[in-house]
Amino acid sequence: SFVRSSLASVQPTTPVQPTTLVQSAAPVLPTASVQSAAPVQHAAPVQPTAPVQPAAPAYHAVPAQP
């Protein structure tokens, strides 16, 4: 029974695994900031194209009245 109790005390001494999670979390941050910077530029050209469409139907409503 003494051997079993000694094995139990060896299990809780596994705090080395959580340290690996800290290392993997570091590289994830820099990669996220690089990807988010790309879509910001793409969102700019998409906005100017939207206001151009609404301007067309506005002119069509004018000649319809007279």
Short mmCIF file of N, CA and C in Angstrom, two decimals:
data_model
loop_
_atom_site.label_atom_id
_atom_site.label_comp_id
_atom_site.label_asym_id
_atom_site.label_seq_id
_atom_site.Cartn_x
_atom_site.Cartn_y
_atom_site.Cartn_z
N SER A 1 0.84 -1.20 0.00
CA SER A 1 0.00 0.00 0.00
C SER A 1 0.88 1.26 0.00
N PHE A 2 2.08 1.11 0.53
CA PHE A 2 2.99 2.27 0.59
C PHE A 2 3.40 2.73 -0.82
N VAL A 3 3.55 1.78 -1.72
CA VAL A 3 3.96 2.12 -3.08
C VAL A 3 2.86 2.92 -3.78
N ARG A 4 1.61 2.56 -3.54
CA ARG A 4 0.49 3.25 -4.20
C ARG A 4 0.39 4.69 -3.71
N SER A 5 0.59 4.90 -2.45
CA SER A 5 0.48 6.25 -1.90
C SER A 5 1.60 7.14 -2.45
N SER A 6 2.77 6.57 -2.70
CA SER A 6 3.87 7.37 -3.23
C SER A 6 3.59 7.77 -4.68
N LEU A 7 2.93 6.91 -5.44
CA LEU A 7 2.59 7.23 -6.82
C LEU A 7 1.59 8.39 -6.89
N ALA A 8 0.68 8.43 -5.94
CA ALA A 8 -0.32 9.50 -5.92
C ALA A 8 0.36 10.86 -5.74
N SER A 9 1.39 10.89 -4.93
CA SER A 9 2.07 12.17 -4.69
C SER A 9 2.90 12.58 -5.90
N VAL A 10 3.23 11.65 -6.77
CA VAL A 10 4.01 11.97 -7.97
C VAL A 10 3.11 12.59 -9.04
N GLN A 11 1.85 12.24 -9.08
CA GLN A 11 0.92 12.78 -10.09
C GLN A 11 0.76 14.30 -9.98
N PRO A 12 0.48 14.82 -8.78
CA PRO A 12 0.28 16.27 -8.65
C PRO A 12 1.53 17.08 -9.03
N THR A 13 2.67 16.42 -9.19
CA THR A 13 3.89 17.16 -9.53
C THR A 13 4.02 17.27 -11.05
N THR A 14 2.92 17.57 -11.75
CA THR A 14 2.97 17.71 -13.22
C THR A 14 2.57 19.14 -13.61
N PRO A 15 3.22 20.14 -13.02
CA PRO A 15 2.93 21.53 -13.41
C PRO A 15 3.77 21.99 -14.60
N VAL A 16 4.37 21.06 -15.32
CA VAL A 16 5.20 21.42 -16.48
C VAL A 16 4.33 21.57 -17.72
N GLN A 17 3.18 20.91 -17.77
CA GLN A 17 2.30 21.00 -18.94
C GLN A 17 1.73 22.42 -19.11
N PRO A 18 1.21 23.02 -18.06
CA PRO A 18 0.65 24.38 -18.20
C PRO A 18 1.67 25.39 -18.73
N THR A 19 2.94 25.14 -18.52
CA THR A 19 3.96 26.09 -18.99
C THR A 19 4.03 26.07 -20.52
N THR A 20 3.71 24.94 -21.14
CA THR A 20 3.75 24.85 -22.60
C THR A 20 2.61 25.69 -23.21
N LEU A 21 1.50 25.80 -22.51
CA LEU A 21 0.37 26.59 -23.03
C LEU A 21 0.75 28.08 -23.12
N VAL A 22 1.59 28.53 -22.21
CA VAL A 22 1.99 29.94 -22.21
C VAL A 22 2.84 30.25 -23.45
N GLN A 23 3.69 29.31 -23.84
CA GLN A 23 4.55 29.53 -25.01
C GLN A 23 3.72 29.56 -26.30
N SER A 24 2.75 28.65 -26.40
CA SER A 24 1.95 28.60 -27.62
C SER A 24 1.03 29.82 -27.73
N ALA A 25 0.67 30.41 -26.61
CA ALA A 25 -0.21 31.58 -26.63
C ALA A 25 0.53 32.82 -27.14
N ALA A 26 1.83 32.87 -26.95
CA ALA A 26 2.61 34.04 -27.38
C ALA A 26 2.59 34.19 -28.91
N PRO A 27 2.92 33.17 -29.67
CA PRO A 27 2.94 33.30 -31.14
C PRO A 27 1.55 33.53 -31.74
N VAL A 28 0.51 33.20 -31.02
CA VAL A 28 -0.85 33.37 -31.55
C VAL A 28 -1.22 34.86 -31.60
N LEU A 29 -0.73 35.63 -30.66
CA LEU A 29 -1.06 37.06 -30.62
C LEU A 29 -0.49 37.81 -31.82
N PRO A 30 0.81 37.68 -32.10
CA PRO A 30 1.38 38.41 -33.25
C PRO A 30 0.72 38.05 -34.58
N THR A 31 0.32 36.80 -34.74
CA THR A 31 -0.29 36.38 -36.01
C THR A 31 -1.68 37.01 -36.16
N ALA A 32 -2.40 37.19 -35.05
CA ALA A 32 -3.75 37.75 -35.13
C ALA A 32 -3.69 39.23 -35.54
N SER A 33 -2.74 39.96 -35.02
CA SER A 33 -2.65 41.39 -35.33
C SER A 33 -2.26 41.61 -36.80
N VAL A 34 -1.53 40.68 -37.37
CA VAL A 34 -1.12 40.82 -38.77
C VAL A 34 -2.30 40.57 -39.71
N GLN A 35 -3.16 39.59 -39.36
CA GLN A 35 -4.29 39.27 -40.22
C GLN A 35 -5.35 40.38 -40.15
N SER A 36 -5.59 40.91 -38.97
CA SER A 36 -6.61 41.93 -38.81
C SER A 36 -6.23 43.22 -39.56
N ALA A 37 -4.94 43.43 -39.76
CA ALA A 37 -4.49 44.64 -40.46
C ALA A 37 -4.80 44.55 -41.96
N ALA A 38 -4.83 43.36 -42.51
CA ALA A 38 -5.10 43.19 -43.94
C ALA A 38 -6.56 43.54 -44.29
N PRO A 39 -7.55 42.99 -43.58
CA PRO A 39 -8.94 43.28 -43.91
C PRO A 39 -9.31 44.76 -43.76
N VAL A 40 -8.55 45.50 -42.98
CA VAL A 40 -8.86 46.93 -42.79
C VAL A 40 -8.70 47.68 -44.11
N GLN A 41 -7.67 47.34 -44.88
CA GLN A 41 -7.45 48.01 -46.16
C GLN A 41 -8.53 47.59 -47.17
N HIS A 42 -8.94 46.33 -47.11
CA HIS A 42 -9.94 45.83 -48.05
C HIS A 42 -11.31 46.46 -47.80
N ALA A 43 -11.57 46.84 -46.55
CA ALA A 43 -12.87 47.41 -46.21
C ALA A 43 -13.00 48.83 -46.78
N ALA A 44 -11.90 49.50 -47.02
CA ALA A 44 -11.95 50.88 -47.54
C ALA A 44 -12.55 50.92 -48.96
N PRO A 45 -12.05 50.14 -49.92
CA PRO A 45 -12.58 50.20 -51.28
C PRO A 45 -14.03 49.72 -51.37
N VAL A 46 -14.48 48.94 -50.40
CA VAL A 46 -15.86 48.41 -50.46
C VAL A 46 -16.86 49.52 -50.13
N GLN A 47 -16.50 50.43 -49.24
CA GLN A 47 -17.42 51.50 -48.85
C GLN A 47 -17.71 52.48 -50.01
N PRO A 48 -16.71 52.99 -50.69
CA PRO A 48 -16.95 53.94 -51.79
C PRO A 48 -17.87 53.38 -52.88
N THR A 49 -17.87 52.07 -53.07
CA THR A 49 -18.71 51.48 -54.12
C THR A 49 -20.19 51.51 -53.71
N ALA A 50 -20.48 51.52 -52.42
CA ALA A 50 -21.86 51.51 -51.95
C ALA A 50 -22.57 52.84 -52.27
N PRO A 51 -22.01 54.00 -51.93
CA PRO A 51 -22.67 55.28 -52.21
C PRO A 51 -22.88 55.55 -53.70
N VAL A 52 -22.14 54.90 -54.55
CA VAL A 52 -22.29 55.14 -56.00
C VAL A 52 -23.61 54.55 -56.50
N GLN A 53 -24.03 53.41 -55.94
CA GLN A 53 -25.26 52.77 -56.40
C GLN A 53 -26.52 53.58 -56.02
N PRO A 54 -26.64 54.01 -54.75
CA PRO A 54 -27.82 54.79 -54.35
C PRO A 54 -27.99 56.08 -55.14
N ALA A 55 -26.91 56.60 -55.69
CA ALA A 55 -26.99 57.85 -56.44
C ALA A 55 -27.74 57.64 -57.77
N ALA A 56 -27.67 56.45 -58.34
CA ALA A 56 -28.32 56.17 -59.62
C ALA A 56 -29.85 56.18 -59.48
N PRO A 57 -30.42 55.45 -58.55
CA PRO A 57 -31.89 55.43 -58.41
C PRO A 57 -32.46 56.80 -58.05
N ALA A 58 -31.67 57.64 -57.40
CA ALA A 58 -32.16 58.98 -57.02
C ALA A 58 -32.47 59.81 -58.27
N TYR A 59 -31.64 59.67 -59.31
CA TYR A 59 -31.87 60.41 -60.54
C TYR A 59 -33.10 59.88 -61.30
N HIS A 60 -33.33 58.60 -61.17
CA HIS A 60 -34.44 57.97 -61.88
C HIS A 60 -35.78 58.46 -61.34
N ALA A 61 -35.81 58.82 -60.03
CA ALA A 61 -37.06 59.25 -59.41
C ALA A 61 -37.45 60.66 -59.88
N VAL A 62 -36.47 61.45 -60.31
CA VAL A 62 -36.75 62.83 -60.74
C VAL A 62 -37.54 62.85 -62.07
N PRO A 63 -37.08 62.17 -63.12
CA PRO A 63 -37.80 62.21 -64.40
C PRO A 63 -39.15 61.48 -64.33
N ALA A 64 -39.35 60.65 -63.33
CA ALA A 64 -40.61 59.89 -63.22
C ALA A 64 -41.75 60.84 -62.80
N GLN A 65 -41.45 61.88 -62.04
CA GLN A 65 -42.50 62.80 -61.57
C GLN A 65 -43.09 63.64 -62.73
N PRO A 66 -42.27 64.31 -63.50
CA PRO A 66 -42.82 65.14 -64.60
C PRO A 66 -43.35 64.25 -65.74
#
